Structures are given as structure tokens and as C-alpha cells.
PDB file of C-alpha atoms in Angstrom:
ATOM      1  CA  MET A   1       0.000   0.000   0.000  1.00  0.00           C
ATOM      2  CA  LYS A   2       2.776   2.357   0.957  1.00  0.00           C
ATOM      3  CA  LYS A   3       4.604   1.536  -2.270  1.00  0.00           C
ATOM      4  CA  SER A   4       1.456   2.277  -4.287  1.00  0.00           C
ATOM      5  CA  LEU A   5       1.031   5.643  -2.620  1.00  0.00           C
ATOM      6  CA  MET A   6       4.647   6.485  -3.382  1.00  0.00           C
ATOM      7  CA  LEU A   7       4.156   5.545  -7.044  1.00  0.00           C
ATOM      8  CA  ILE A   8       1.034   7.706  -7.244  1.00  0.00           C
ATOM      9  CA  ALA A   9       2.845  10.619  -5.637  1.00  0.00           C
ATOM     10  CA  ALA A  10       5.752  10.213  -8.070  1.00  0.00           C
ATOM     11  CA  ALA A  11       3.337  10.153 -11.006  1.00  0.00           C
ATOM     12  CA  VAL A  12       1.647  13.350  -9.796  1.00  0.00           C
ATOM     13  CA  LEU A  13       5.010  15.049  -9.451  1.00  0.00           C
ATOM     14  CA  ALA A  14       6.016  13.904 -12.916  1.00  0.00           C
ATOM     15  CA  LEU A  15       2.784  15.230 -14.401  1.00  0.00           C
ATOM     16  CA  SER A  16       3.236  18.535 -12.602  1.00  0.00           C
ATOM     17  CA  ALA A  17       6.779  18.827 -13.863  1.00  0.00           C
ATOM     18  CA  GLY A  18       5.612  17.962 -17.351  1.00  0.00           C
ATOM     19  CA  ASP A  19       2.944  20.649 -17.200  1.00  0.00           C
ATOM     20  CA  ALA A  20       5.482  23.191 -16.000  1.00  0.00           C
ATOM     21  CA  PHE A  21       7.882  22.166 -18.763  1.00  0.00           C
ATOM     22  CA  ALA A  22       5.138  22.362 -21.352  1.00  0.00           C
ATOM     23  CA  ALA A  23       3.942  25.780 -20.156  1.00  0.00           C
ATOM     24  CA  LYS A  24       4.758  28.456 -22.650  1.00  0.00           C
ATOM     25  CA  LYS A  25       7.079  31.363 -22.017  1.00  0.00           C
ATOM     26  CA  GLN A  26       5.002  34.495 -21.612  1.00  0.00           C
ATOM     27  CA  LEU A  27       5.449  37.703 -23.569  1.00  0.00           C
ATOM     28  CA  VAL A  28       3.504  39.950 -21.199  1.00  0.00           C
ATOM     29  CA  ILE A  29       1.607  43.063 -22.282  1.00  0.00           C
ATOM     30  CA  VAL A  30       0.515  45.292 -19.371  1.00  0.00           C
ATOM     31  CA  VAL A  31      -1.919  48.053 -20.314  1.00  0.00           C
ATOM     32  CA  LYS A  32      -3.326  50.988 -18.349  1.00  0.00           C
ATOM     33  CA  GLY A  33      -6.754  49.402 -17.881  1.00  0.00           C
ATOM     34  CA  LEU A  34      -9.055  46.675 -19.148  1.00  0.00           C
ATOM     35  CA  ASP A  35     -12.053  49.032 -19.283  1.00  0.00           C
ATOM     36  CA  ASN A  36     -10.843  50.937 -22.349  1.00  0.00           C
ATOM     37  CA  PRO A  37     -11.801  49.870 -25.935  1.00  0.00           C
ATOM     38  CA  PHE A  38      -8.448  51.137 -27.167  1.00  0.00           C
ATOM     39  CA  PHE A  39      -6.618  48.564 -25.067  1.00  0.00           C
ATOM     40  CA  GLU A  40      -9.080  45.853 -26.051  1.00  0.00           C
ATOM     41  CA  ALA A  41      -7.914  46.428 -29.629  1.00  0.00           C
ATOM     42  CA  ILE A  42      -4.350  45.786 -28.422  1.00  0.00           C
ATOM     43  CA  HIS A  43      -5.656  42.610 -26.779  1.00  0.00           C
ATOM     44  CA  GLN A  44      -7.175  41.437 -30.070  1.00  0.00           C
ATOM     45  CA  GLY A  45      -3.846  41.982 -31.827  1.00  0.00           C
ATOM     46  CA  CYS A  46      -2.115  39.932 -29.124  1.00  0.00           C
ATOM     47  CA  GLU A  47      -4.649  37.108 -29.573  1.00  0.00           C
ATOM     48  CA  LYS A  48      -4.225  37.139 -33.353  1.00  0.00           C
ATOM     49  CA  TRP A  49      -0.483  36.637 -32.838  1.00  0.00           C
ATOM     50  CA  ASN A  50      -1.215  33.687 -30.529  1.00  0.00           C
ATOM     51  CA  LYS A  51      -3.533  32.127 -33.092  1.00  0.00           C
ATOM     52  CA  GLU A  52      -1.003  32.481 -35.894  1.00  0.00           C
ATOM     53  CA  ASN A  53       1.833  31.159 -33.700  1.00  0.00           C
ATOM     54  CA  ALA A  54       0.093  28.310 -31.891  1.00  0.00           C
ATOM     55  CA  ASP A  55       3.209  26.096 -32.135  1.00  0.00           C
ATOM     56  CA  SER A  56       5.552  28.729 -30.724  1.00  0.00           C
ATOM     57  CA  GLU A  57       7.313  28.234 -27.397  1.00  0.00           C
ATOM     58  CA  TYR A  58       6.031  31.725 -26.542  1.00  0.00           C
ATOM     59  CA  GLU A  59       2.562  33.111 -25.888  1.00  0.00           C
ATOM     60  CA  CYS A  60       1.310  36.673 -25.758  1.00  0.00           C
ATOM     61  CA  PHE A  61      -0.246  37.315 -22.330  1.00  0.00           C
ATOM     62  CA  TYR A  62      -2.404  40.422 -21.953  1.00  0.00           C
ATOM     63  CA  THR A  63      -3.204  41.975 -18.580  1.00  0.00           C
ATOM     64  CA  GLY A  64      -3.799  45.212 -16.698  1.00  0.00           C
ATOM     65  CA  PRO A  65      -5.873  46.702 -13.874  1.00  0.00           C
ATOM     66  CA  ALA A  66      -9.662  46.711 -14.163  1.00  0.00           C
ATOM     67  CA  SER A  67      -9.762  50.507 -14.358  1.00  0.00           C
ATOM     68  CA  THR A  68      -7.590  52.825 -16.429  1.00  0.00           C
ATOM     69  CA  SER A  69      -7.472  55.228 -13.486  1.00  0.00           C
ATOM     70  CA  ASP A  70      -5.814  52.624 -11.223  1.00  0.00           C
ATOM     71  CA  GLU A  71      -2.194  53.712 -11.539  1.00  0.00           C
ATOM     72  CA  ALA A  72      -1.081  51.824  -8.426  1.00  0.00           C
ATOM     73  CA  GLY A  73      -2.850  48.708  -9.685  1.00  0.00           C
ATOM     74  CA  GLU A  74      -0.903  48.780 -12.937  1.00  0.00           C
ATOM     75  CA  ALA A  75       2.380  49.198 -11.062  1.00  0.00           C
ATOM     76  CA  GLN A  76       1.503  46.233  -8.826  1.00  0.00           C
ATOM     77  CA  ILE A  77       0.729  44.056 -11.855  1.00  0.00           C
ATOM     78  CA  VAL A  78       4.055  44.988 -13.433  1.00  0.00           C
ATOM     79  CA  GLN A  79       5.816  44.049 -10.192  1.00  0.00           C
ATOM     80  CA  ASP A  80       3.912  40.769  -9.864  1.00  0.00           C
ATOM     81  CA  MET A  81       4.453  39.698 -13.468  1.00  0.00           C
ATOM     82  CA  LEU A  82       8.162  40.505 -13.285  1.00  0.00           C
ATOM     83  CA  GLY A  83       8.354  38.123 -10.325  1.00  0.00           C
ATOM     84  CA  LYS A  84       7.012  35.179 -12.330  1.00  0.00           C
ATOM     85  CA  PRO A  85       9.569  32.835 -13.934  1.00  0.00           C
ATOM     86  CA  SER A  86       7.245  32.360 -16.918  1.00  0.00           C
ATOM     87  CA  THR A  87       7.609  36.051 -17.846  1.00  0.00           C
ATOM     88  CA  VAL A  88      10.435  36.318 -20.379  1.00  0.00           C
ATOM     89  CA  ALA A  89       9.739  39.821 -21.745  1.00  0.00           C
ATOM     90  CA  MET A  90       7.303  42.639 -21.033  1.00  0.00           C
ATOM     91  CA  ALA A  91       5.660  45.464 -22.937  1.00  0.00           C
ATOM     92  CA  ILE A  92       4.135  48.178 -20.733  1.00  0.00           C
ATOM     93  CA  SER A  93       1.775  51.069 -21.473  1.00  0.00           C
ATOM     94  CA  PRO A  94       2.546  53.301 -18.475  1.00  0.00           C
ATOM     95  CA  SER A  95      -0.399  55.210 -17.051  1.00  0.00           C
ATOM     96  CA  ASN A  96       1.915  57.047 -14.664  1.00  0.00           C
ATOM     97  CA  ALA A  97       5.345  57.100 -16.298  1.00  0.00           C
ATOM     98  CA  PRO A  98       7.412  58.016 -13.195  1.00  0.00           C
ATOM     99  CA  LEU A  99       5.625  55.382 -11.072  1.00  0.00           C
ATOM    100  CA  ILE A 100       6.233  52.631 -13.621  1.00  0.00           C
ATOM    101  CA  ALA A 101       9.871  53.724 -13.964  1.00  0.00           C
ATOM    102  CA  ASN A 102      10.334  53.405 -10.199  1.00  0.00           C
ATOM    103  CA  THR A 103       8.643  49.988 -10.261  1.00  0.00           C
ATOM    104  CA  ILE A 104      11.055  48.769 -12.927  1.00  0.00           C
ATOM    105  CA  LYS A 105      14.032  50.166 -11.031  1.00  0.00           C
ATOM    106  CA  ALA A 106      12.937  48.406  -7.835  1.00  0.00           C
ATOM    107  CA  ALA A 107      12.430  45.081  -9.615  1.00  0.00           C
ATOM    108  CA  ASN A 108      15.725  45.344 -11.522  1.00  0.00           C
ATOM    109  CA  PRO A 109      14.520  42.807 -14.129  1.00  0.00           C
ATOM    110  CA  GLN A 110      16.942  40.701 -16.141  1.00  0.00           C
ATOM    111  CA  ILE A 111      14.448  40.308 -18.996  1.00  0.00           C
ATOM    112  CA  PRO A 112      13.827  42.776 -21.851  1.00  0.00           C
ATOM    113  CA  ILE A 113      11.372  45.566 -21.086  1.00  0.00           C
ATOM    114  CA  MET A 114       9.752  47.691 -23.787  1.00  0.00           C
ATOM    115  CA  THR A 115       7.019  50.291 -23.763  1.00  0.00           C
ATOM    116  CA  LEU A 116       3.838  50.133 -25.815  1.00  0.00           C
ATOM    117  CA  ASP A 117       1.391  52.935 -26.707  1.00  0.00           C
ATOM    118  CA  ALA A 118       2.850  55.226 -24.013  1.00  0.00           C
ATOM    119  CA  ASP A 119       6.525  55.708 -23.213  1.00  0.00           C
ATOM    120  CA  LEU A 120       8.553  56.473 -20.125  1.00  0.00           C
ATOM    121  CA  LYS A 121       9.940  59.957 -19.648  1.00  0.00           C
ATOM    122  CA  LYS A 122      13.153  60.740 -21.510  1.00  0.00           C
ATOM    123  CA  GLU A 123      15.235  60.555 -18.355  1.00  0.00           C
ATOM    124  CA  ASP A 124      14.020  56.980 -17.764  1.00  0.00           C
ATOM    125  CA  ALA A 125      14.287  55.758 -21.371  1.00  0.00           C
ATOM    126  CA  ALA A 126      17.295  53.546 -20.562  1.00  0.00           C
ATOM    127  CA  LEU A 127      14.997  51.311 -18.494  1.00  0.00           C
ATOM    128  CA  ARG A 128      13.369  49.983 -21.661  1.00  0.00           C
ATOM    129  CA  LYS A 129      14.807  48.630 -24.904  1.00  0.00           C
ATOM    130  CA  THR A 130      12.380  50.302 -27.311  1.00  0.00           C
ATOM    131  CA  TYR A 131       9.017  52.014 -27.678  1.00  0.00           C
ATOM    132  CA  LEU A 132       6.367  50.572 -30.002  1.00  0.00           C
ATOM    133  CA  GLY A 133       3.372  52.705 -30.869  1.00  0.00           C
ATOM    134  CA  THR A 134       2.233  56.077 -32.083  1.00  0.00           C
ATOM    135  CA  ASP A 135       4.442  59.079 -32.706  1.00  0.00           C
ATOM    136  CA  ASN A 136       2.472  60.993 -30.105  1.00  0.00           C
ATOM    137  CA  TYR A 137       4.101  64.357 -30.768  1.00  0.00           C
ATOM    138  CA  LEU A 138       3.220  64.072 -34.464  1.00  0.00           C
ATOM    139  CA  MET A 139      -0.313  63.002 -33.566  1.00  0.00           C
ATOM    140  CA  GLY A 140      -0.840  66.099 -31.434  1.00  0.00           C
ATOM    141  CA  PHE A 141       0.800  68.273 -34.081  1.00  0.00           C
ATOM    142  CA  ARG A 142      -1.603  67.003 -36.750  1.00  0.00           C
ATOM    143  CA  LEU A 143      -4.565  67.743 -34.464  1.00  0.00           C
ATOM    144  CA  GLY A 144      -3.241  71.286 -34.116  1.00  0.00           C
ATOM    145  CA  GLU A 145      -2.848  71.610 -37.874  1.00  0.00           C
ATOM    146  CA  TYR A 146      -6.452  70.541 -38.482  1.00  0.00           C
ATOM    147  CA  LEU A 147      -7.638  73.118 -35.954  1.00  0.00           C
ATOM    148  CA  LYS A 148      -5.443  75.836 -37.444  1.00  0.00           C
ATOM    149  CA  LYS A 149      -6.812  75.094 -40.916  1.00  0.00           C
ATOM    150  CA  ALA A 150     -10.403  75.301 -39.657  1.00  0.00           C
ATOM    151  CA  LYS A 151      -9.804  78.537 -37.720  1.00  0.00           C
ATOM    152  CA  PRO A 152      -6.802  80.302 -39.300  1.00  0.00           C
ATOM    153  CA  ASN A 153      -7.303  83.453 -37.230  1.00  0.00           C
ATOM    154  CA  GLY A 154      -6.906  81.623 -33.916  1.00  0.00           C
ATOM    155  CA  GLY A 155      -9.101  81.956 -30.862  1.00  0.00           C
ATOM    156  CA  THR A 156      -9.672  80.397 -27.464  1.00  0.00           C
ATOM    157  CA  VAL A 157      -9.044  76.711 -26.943  1.00  0.00           C
ATOM    158  CA  CYS A 158      -9.292  74.034 -24.262  1.00  0.00           C
ATOM    159  CA  LEU A 159      -7.214  70.859 -24.327  1.00  0.00           C
ATOM    160  CA  ILE A 160      -8.875  67.720 -22.961  1.00  0.00           C
ATOM    161  CA  GLU A 161      -6.207  65.345 -21.653  1.00  0.00           C
ATOM    162  CA  GLY A 162      -6.182  62.025 -19.817  1.00  0.00           C
ATOM    163  CA  ASN A 163      -3.773  61.267 -17.004  1.00  0.00           C
ATOM    164  CA  ALA A 164      -1.589  64.152 -15.896  1.00  0.00           C
ATOM    165  CA  ALA A 165       1.463  61.854 -15.714  1.00  0.00           C
ATOM    166  CA  ALA A 166       0.897  59.927 -18.973  1.00  0.00           C
ATOM    167  CA  ASP A 167       3.869  60.697 -21.209  1.00  0.00           C
ATOM    168  CA  ASN A 168       2.042  59.945 -24.472  1.00  0.00           C
ATOM    169  CA  ILE A 169      -0.723  62.476 -23.769  1.00  0.00           C
ATOM    170  CA  LEU A 170       1.759  65.128 -22.657  1.00  0.00           C
ATOM    171  CA  ARG A 171       3.663  64.681 -25.914  1.00  0.00           C
ATOM    172  CA  ARG A 172       0.455  65.103 -27.913  1.00  0.00           C
ATOM    173  CA  ALA A 173      -0.379  68.298 -26.040  1.00  0.00           C
ATOM    174  CA  SER A 174       3.122  69.575 -26.763  1.00  0.00           C
ATOM    175  CA  GLY A 175       2.688  68.820 -30.468  1.00  0.00           C
ATOM    176  CA  THR A 176      -0.670  70.611 -30.543  1.00  0.00           C
ATOM    177  CA  ARG A 177       0.720  73.749 -28.893  1.00  0.00           C
ATOM    178  CA  ASP A 178       3.701  73.783 -31.251  1.00  0.00           C
ATOM    179  CA  ALA A 179       1.439  73.501 -34.311  1.00  0.00           C
ATOM    180  CA  LEU A 180      -0.906  76.262 -33.150  1.00  0.00           C
ATOM    181  CA  SER A 181       1.761  78.676 -31.945  1.00  0.00           C
ATOM    182  CA  GLY A 182       4.525  78.100 -34.473  1.00  0.00           C
ATOM    183  CA  GLN A 183       6.871  77.872 -31.492  1.00  0.00           C
ATOM    184  CA  LYS A 184       8.354  74.994 -29.518  1.00  0.00           C
ATOM    185  CA  GLY A 185       8.208  73.997 -25.872  1.00  0.00           C
ATOM    186  CA  LEU A 186       5.295  76.108 -24.618  1.00  0.00           C
ATOM    187  CA  ASP A 187       3.499  74.815 -21.514  1.00  0.00           C
ATOM    188  CA  MET A 188       0.451  76.999 -22.160  1.00  0.00           C
ATOM    189  CA  LEU A 189      -0.811  79.098 -25.059  1.00  0.00           C
ATOM    190  CA  LYS A 190      -1.155  82.760 -24.079  1.00  0.00           C
ATOM    191  CA  GLY A 191      -1.811  84.388 -27.425  1.00  0.00           C
ATOM    192  CA  GLU A 192       1.009  82.813 -29.428  1.00  0.00           C
ATOM    193  CA  GLY A 193      -0.102  82.232 -33.006  1.00  0.00           C
ATOM    194  CA  GLY A 194      -3.408  83.852 -32.077  1.00  0.00           C
ATOM    195  CA  TRP A 195      -4.359  81.048 -29.659  1.00  0.00           C
ATOM    196  CA  THR A 196      -5.124  81.277 -25.942  1.00  0.00           C
ATOM    197  CA  GLU A 197      -5.892  78.428 -23.559  1.00  0.00           C
ATOM    198  CA  ILE A 198      -8.738  79.410 -21.268  1.00  0.00           C
ATOM    199  CA  SER A 199      -8.711  79.282 -17.491  1.00  0.00           C
ATOM    200  CA  GLY A 200      -9.407  75.810 -16.099  1.00  0.00           C
ATOM    201  CA  CYS A 201      -7.733  74.065 -19.014  1.00  0.00           C
ATOM    202  CA  PRO A 202      -6.226  71.668 -19.788  1.00  0.00           C
ATOM    203  CA  VAL A 203      -8.751  69.305 -18.235  1.00  0.00           C
ATOM    204  CA  PHE A 204      -7.518  65.898 -17.041  1.00  0.00           C
ATOM    205  CA  THR A 205     -10.117  63.130 -17.274  1.00  0.00           C
ATOM    206  CA  ASN A 206      -8.174  59.996 -16.226  1.00  0.00           C
ATOM    207  CA  ASP A 207      -9.119  58.502 -19.614  1.00  0.00           C
ATOM    208  CA  ASP A 208     -12.793  58.386 -18.623  1.00  0.00           C
ATOM    209  CA  GLY A 209     -15.351  59.099 -21.361  1.00  0.00           C
ATOM    210  CA  PRO A 210     -18.274  60.411 -19.271  1.00  0.00           C
ATOM    211  CA  THR A 211     -15.869  62.611 -17.285  1.00  0.00           C
ATOM    212  CA  GLY A 212     -14.611  64.062 -20.554  1.00  0.00           C
ATOM    213  CA  VAL A 213     -18.109  64.851 -21.844  1.00  0.00           C
ATOM    214  CA  GLN A 214     -19.080  66.451 -18.523  1.00  0.00           C
ATOM    215  CA  ALA A 215     -15.897  68.532 -18.569  1.00  0.00           C
ATOM    216  CA  MET A 216     -16.683  69.779 -22.081  1.00  0.00           C
ATOM    217  CA  SER A 217     -20.228  70.640 -21.026  1.00  0.00           C
ATOM    218  CA  ASP A 218     -18.997  72.545 -17.967  1.00  0.00           C
ATOM    219  CA  ILE A 219     -16.350  74.416 -19.970  1.00  0.00           C
ATOM    220  CA  LEU A 220     -18.886  75.473 -22.608  1.00  0.00           C
ATOM    221  CA  ALA A 221     -21.352  76.612 -19.949  1.00  0.00           C
ATOM    222  CA  ALA A 222     -18.673  78.779 -18.357  1.00  0.00           C
ATOM    223  CA  ASN A 223     -17.196  79.907 -21.685  1.00  0.00           C
ATOM    224  CA  PRO A 224     -20.046  80.132 -24.212  1.00  0.00           C
ATOM    225  CA  LYS A 225     -17.821  81.812 -26.832  1.00  0.00           C
ATOM    226  CA  LEU A 226     -15.087  79.151 -26.701  1.00  0.00           C
ATOM    227  CA  ASP A 227     -13.627  78.589 -30.162  1.00  0.00           C
ATOM    228  CA  ALA A 228     -12.200  75.090 -29.949  1.00  0.00           C
ATOM    229  CA  PHE A 229     -11.544  71.831 -28.135  1.00  0.00           C
ATOM    230  CA  VAL A 230      -8.558  69.608 -28.792  1.00  0.00           C
ATOM    231  CA  ILE A 231      -9.308  66.176 -27.320  1.00  0.00           C
ATOM    232  CA  GLU A 232      -5.880  64.536 -26.995  1.00  0.00           C
ATOM    233  CA  GLY A 233      -7.458  61.087 -26.556  1.00  0.00           C
ATOM    234  CA  GLY A 234     -10.800  59.921 -27.899  1.00  0.00           C
ATOM    235  CA  TRP A 235     -12.302  59.103 -24.494  1.00  0.00           C
ATOM    236  CA  PRO A 236     -15.446  61.300 -24.713  1.00  0.00           C
ATOM    237  CA  LEU A 237     -16.202  59.972 -28.203  1.00  0.00           C
ATOM    238  CA  PHE A 238     -15.524  56.240 -27.864  1.00  0.00           C
ATOM    239  CA  GLY A 239     -16.107  56.037 -24.108  1.00  0.00           C
ATOM    240  CA  ALA A 240     -19.386  57.961 -23.993  1.00  0.00           C
ATOM    241  CA  PRO A 241     -20.671  58.240 -27.578  1.00  0.00           C
ATOM    242  CA  GLN A 242     -24.311  58.914 -26.748  1.00  0.00           C
ATOM    243  CA  PRO A 243     -23.621  61.630 -24.134  1.00  0.00           C
ATOM    244  CA  TYR A 244     -21.159  63.161 -26.617  1.00  0.00           C
ATOM    245  CA  ARG A 245     -23.875  63.182 -29.294  1.00  0.00           C
ATOM    246  CA  GLN A 246     -26.325  64.760 -26.861  1.00  0.00           C
ATOM    247  CA  LEU A 247     -23.790  67.450 -25.982  1.00  0.00           C
ATOM    248  CA  THR A 248     -22.944  68.266 -29.597  1.00  0.00           C
ATOM    249  CA  ASP A 249     -26.653  68.373 -30.495  1.00  0.00           C
ATOM    250  CA  GLN A 250     -26.767  71.582 -28.455  1.00  0.00           C
ATOM    251  CA  TYR A 251     -23.984  73.143 -30.563  1.00  0.00           C
ATOM    252  CA  LYS A 252     -24.848  71.678 -33.964  1.00  0.00           C
ATOM    253  CA  ASP A 253     -25.008  75.018 -35.821  1.00  0.00           C
ATOM    254  CA  ARG A 254     -21.800  76.337 -34.265  1.00  0.00           C
ATOM    255  CA  ILE A 255     -19.940  73.128 -35.186  1.00  0.00           C
ATOM    256  CA  ALA A 256     -21.323  73.132 -38.745  1.00  0.00           C
ATOM    257  CA  SER A 257     -20.207  76.735 -39.303  1.00  0.00           C
ATOM    258  CA  LYS A 258     -16.811  76.109 -37.671  1.00  0.00           C
ATOM    259  CA  ASP A 259     -17.618  78.705 -35.029  1.00  0.00           C
ATOM    260  CA  LEU A 260     -16.844  75.885 -32.580  1.00  0.00           C
ATOM    261  CA  VAL A 261     -14.237  73.409 -33.794  1.00  0.00           C
ATOM    262  CA  ILE A 262     -13.559  70.057 -32.147  1.00  0.00           C
ATOM    263  CA  VAL A 263     -10.624  67.846 -33.150  1.00  0.00           C
ATOM    264  CA  ALA A 264      -9.952  64.543 -31.428  1.00  0.00           C
ATOM    265  CA  ALA A 265      -7.527  61.663 -31.218  1.00  0.00           C
ATOM    266  CA  ASP A 266      -8.287  58.037 -32.127  1.00  0.00           C
ATOM    267  CA  THR A 267     -10.574  56.327 -34.623  1.00  0.00           C
ATOM    268  CA  ILE A 268     -12.107  53.512 -32.578  1.00  0.00           C
ATOM    269  CA  GLY A 269     -15.600  52.583 -31.437  1.00  0.00           C
ATOM    270  CA  ASP A 270     -18.196  55.117 -32.614  1.00  0.00           C
ATOM    271  CA  GLU A 271     -15.625  57.774 -33.472  1.00  0.00           C
ATOM    272  CA  VAL A 272     -15.660  57.382 -37.256  1.00  0.00           C
ATOM    273  CA  ALA A 273     -19.474  57.369 -37.258  1.00  0.00           C
ATOM    274  CA  ILE A 274     -19.393  60.541 -35.143  1.00  0.00           C
ATOM    275  CA  ALA A 275     -17.071  62.140 -37.692  1.00  0.00           C
ATOM    276  CA  LYS A 276     -19.439  61.139 -40.494  1.00  0.00           C
ATOM    277  CA  GLU A 277     -22.244  62.860 -38.588  1.00  0.00           C
ATOM    278  CA  GLY A 278     -20.200  66.060 -38.585  1.00  0.00           C
ATOM    279  CA  ARG A 279     -19.798  66.184 -34.794  1.00  0.00           C
ATOM    280  CA  VAL A 280     -16.007  66.494 -34.951  1.00  0.00           C
ATOM    281  CA  GLU A 281     -13.841  68.387 -37.441  1.00  0.00           C
ATOM    282  CA  ALA A 282     -11.132  65.747 -37.697  1.00  0.00           C
ATOM    283  CA  LEU A 283      -9.841  62.568 -36.079  1.00  0.00           C
ATOM    284  CA  VAL A 284      -6.200  61.549 -35.934  1.00  0.00           C
ATOM    285  CA  GLY A 285      -6.181  57.866 -35.086  1.00  0.00           C
ATOM    286  CA  GLN A 286      -3.690  55.335 -33.806  1.00  0.00           C
ATOM    287  CA  ARG A 287      -3.394  51.657 -34.696  1.00  0.00           C
ATOM    288  CA  PRO A 288      -3.775  49.748 -31.414  1.00  0.00           C
ATOM    289  CA  PHE A 289      -4.509  46.385 -33.053  1.00  0.00           C
ATOM    290  CA  GLU A 290      -1.209  46.641 -34.902  1.00  0.00           C
ATOM    291  CA  MET A 291       0.567  47.467 -31.634  1.00  0.00           C
ATOM    292  CA  GLY A 292      -0.778  44.319 -29.969  1.00  0.00           C
ATOM    293  CA  TYR A 293       0.013  42.184 -33.003  1.00  0.00           C
ATOM    294  CA  LYS A 294       3.581  43.451 -33.426  1.00  0.00           C
ATOM    295  CA  ALA A 295       4.583  43.540 -29.749  1.00  0.00           C
ATOM    296  CA  PRO A 296       5.234  39.768 -29.333  1.00  0.00           C
ATOM    297  CA  SER A 297       7.552  39.652 -32.352  1.00  0.00           C
ATOM    298  CA  VAL A 298       9.469  42.683 -31.092  1.00  0.00           C
ATOM    299  CA  MET A 299       9.813  41.089 -27.642  1.00  0.00           C
ATOM    300  CA  ILE A 300      11.136  37.866 -29.179  1.00  0.00           C
ATOM    301  CA  SER A 301      13.712  39.856 -31.146  1.00  0.00           C
ATOM    302  CA  LEU A 302      14.800  41.554 -27.921  1.00  0.00           C
ATOM    303  CA  ILE A 303      15.083  38.182 -26.157  1.00  0.00           C
ATOM    304  CA  LYS A 304      17.312  36.932 -28.964  1.00  0.00           C
ATOM    305  CA  GLY A 305      19.498  40.011 -28.737  1.00  0.00           C
ATOM    306  CA  GLU A 306      18.618  41.131 -32.243  1.00  0.00           C
ATOM    307  CA  LYS A 307      18.805  44.787 -33.230  1.00  0.00           C
ATOM    308  CA  VAL A 308      15.467  46.558 -32.791  1.00  0.00           C
ATOM    309  CA  GLU A 309      14.858  50.137 -33.843  1.00  0.00           C
ATOM    310  CA  ASP A 310      13.907  52.646 -31.150  1.00  0.00           C
ATOM    311  CA  PRO A 311      11.247  53.874 -31.559  1.00  0.00           C
ATOM    312  CA  VAL A 312       9.062  51.613 -33.703  1.00  0.00           C
ATOM    313  CA  PHE A 313       6.166  53.732 -34.951  1.00  0.00           C
ATOM    314  CA  THR A 314       2.849  52.244 -36.099  1.00  0.00           C
ATOM    315  CA  GLY A 315       1.477  55.151 -38.144  1.00  0.00           C
ATOM    316  CA  LEU A 316      -1.651  57.297 -38.084  1.00  0.00           C
ATOM    317  CA  ASP A 317      -5.094  57.281 -39.697  1.00  0.00           C
ATOM    318  CA  GLU A 318      -6.670  60.676 -40.334  1.00  0.00           C
ATOM    319  CA  CYS A 319     -10.417  61.069 -40.812  1.00  0.00           C
ATOM    320  CA  THR A 320     -12.736  63.926 -41.668  1.00  0.00           C
ATOM    321  CA  LYS A 321     -16.416  63.922 -42.554  1.00  0.00           C
ATOM    322  CA  ASP A 322     -15.452  63.651 -46.234  1.00  0.00           C
ATOM    323  CA  THR A 323     -12.963  60.802 -45.898  1.00  0.00           C
ATOM    324  CA  VAL A 324     -14.574  58.449 -43.357  1.00  0.00           C
ATOM    325  CA  ASP A 325     -15.166  55.675 -45.896  1.00  0.00           C
ATOM    326  CA  THR A 326     -11.486  55.373 -46.804  1.00  0.00           C
ATOM    327  CA  CYS A 327      -9.502  56.855 -43.891  1.00  0.00           C
ATOM    328  CA  ILE A 328      -8.762  53.692 -41.882  1.00  0.00           C
ATOM    329  CA  GLN A 329      -5.845  51.530 -42.943  1.00  0.00           C
ATOM    330  CA  LYS A 330      -7.112  48.036 -43.726  1.00  0.00           C
TER     331      LYS A 330
END
């Protein structure tokens, strides 16, 4: 009996060891939050890679905190995943760039780390091997150019931003201000190029759609002659499309005549339909699916010690009311 129990125990141990041996090495993607359609598109790209590489020794593993506003939760997930032996590389979209940088420093990982969608601050760039995603400065610059074309004489403007410590959004805002002012490095527009940012702006929404729509409503109520919004992320449009439609219904004539101009980032969810309805002057979109699909291959190259460009940009899609049928890269 004792011998039988020992044989059973040995068999269980062997099976466990076999399972551990068979377990795939994980190429981990950590995003800002699972509640955001933008990051779900990254997830779908990750899953497509898994499907196309079913026989690979690697798998793309997607994770993040439940809420995009949970900065500490994202940092904890990064720390936890770095502690797992199955994690062989990681791509991070930092919600709070300094916090994630400190988390990486504390963990001192021996595996390749890259950033995805959002980067670390320049002073922390050595902590990661490369950045894969949008040229965020260019994205913000193009938003500024669309606004400048619509209102060449300038005016008052409010920037709608996400997280105050998100490097990608800060770069977009910088690009927008540079495009509007014709200058570089301004923290606030105070008449440069004919543009002035109003009091109370920029508004930080923590990437929350309803918060963004409410902020726009409040700003317009307090500043009825406001000339423009630049929405540096598409949260109010893709995160709260019906409230956004209800808000813009109130300003339909002003938007149609370009008395009030709204330009926004991203081309996901209802955003293209909203552009077709004439509720936004222009969209400058990213390619999140492509980010999720490319990230595993980039991580494998880093694991192998192969040369990887830094940064790796994924391009932009630009949509107006007149181009919505052809503006998205297929």
C-alpha cells in the first residue's frame, strides 16, 4: 500500500513537472486598464499573434488593472508579473510614467522591457529597450494643424487630456501647442499664433469618457464663446458616444459653421461614425490592433538580442467627414 502511494505521488510530481515544462514562455503586455476599448484592440492583436503562432514556445499574455485610473494597480501588476519565472519579456503602457519607472528600477529585471502605446519619460528611457506605438508628438501636431486650418485666425481653446502623468498624452499636447503657436516647448498658449488656452484648461479626465463629456459641457457653460476643443485622446467619443452626441446636439449650428471646432484623437468605437455625422472636425487615429500584433515579435527579437529600432512607430489614420469611408488603414 505504501509503495502504491509512493508511485502515485511520483506520477503526480512527474505530471506537474511535465505541465510546467510544457507551459509556454510568456510575452507579457501590461496596459493601463481593461475598461478601455483602445486597449481591447491591443488585446485582439495579441490574440491574433497567438492564433497564428500556436506552435511557438512563446505566448502573448495580456493583462492590466480593471480601471484605467488605477495607476497603483498597474504598477503592482508589473511588479507581480516581473516576479514570475514564466515572464520572459514585457511590454508596458505606463499610465503614470514616473511610477512605472520606479517599479522597474525596484524590480531590476533581467528580462527585456519595452514600452507600448505610451513611453517612459526621456530621463528613464534607458529602463526599456524600445518604444512601439504612435508618434504621439506628431499626432498632437496634426490635431493642431487641423484646428489651425479650420480657424486660421486663432481663438480660445481648451485641451482635454487624460492622465496628468501619462507621457504619451503630454507629448500630444506639446505637439498641438507647437502647431498652433509656431513655437516649440510652450506649456500653455497665451496668445502665441493667435491662440489662448482658457482658465481651467487643460482638463484631465483619467481617460474616462463620461468625465470628458461632462468637462466639455462645464467648460462650454462657463465659456459660451469658446472657439475650440482639442481632445488629446478619444475618451469622450468612444467612451461615452451617446452623451457626446447629446452634448454636440446643443452646438450643432456652431460646429457646422466652424464657429466651434472640435478635433480629437483616435478612430475607434463610434468615433468614425461621429465624424461622419459632422460632430467632430477631424480625427487623428492610432493603430492599437497593430501594436498588440507586433509587440510579441518585437519582444522575441529583444530576447534573442537582435537589433530593434527605437522607436518603432505604427502610423496614423486621419479622418474627416469627407474621408470616413477610406480613412482607416485596412
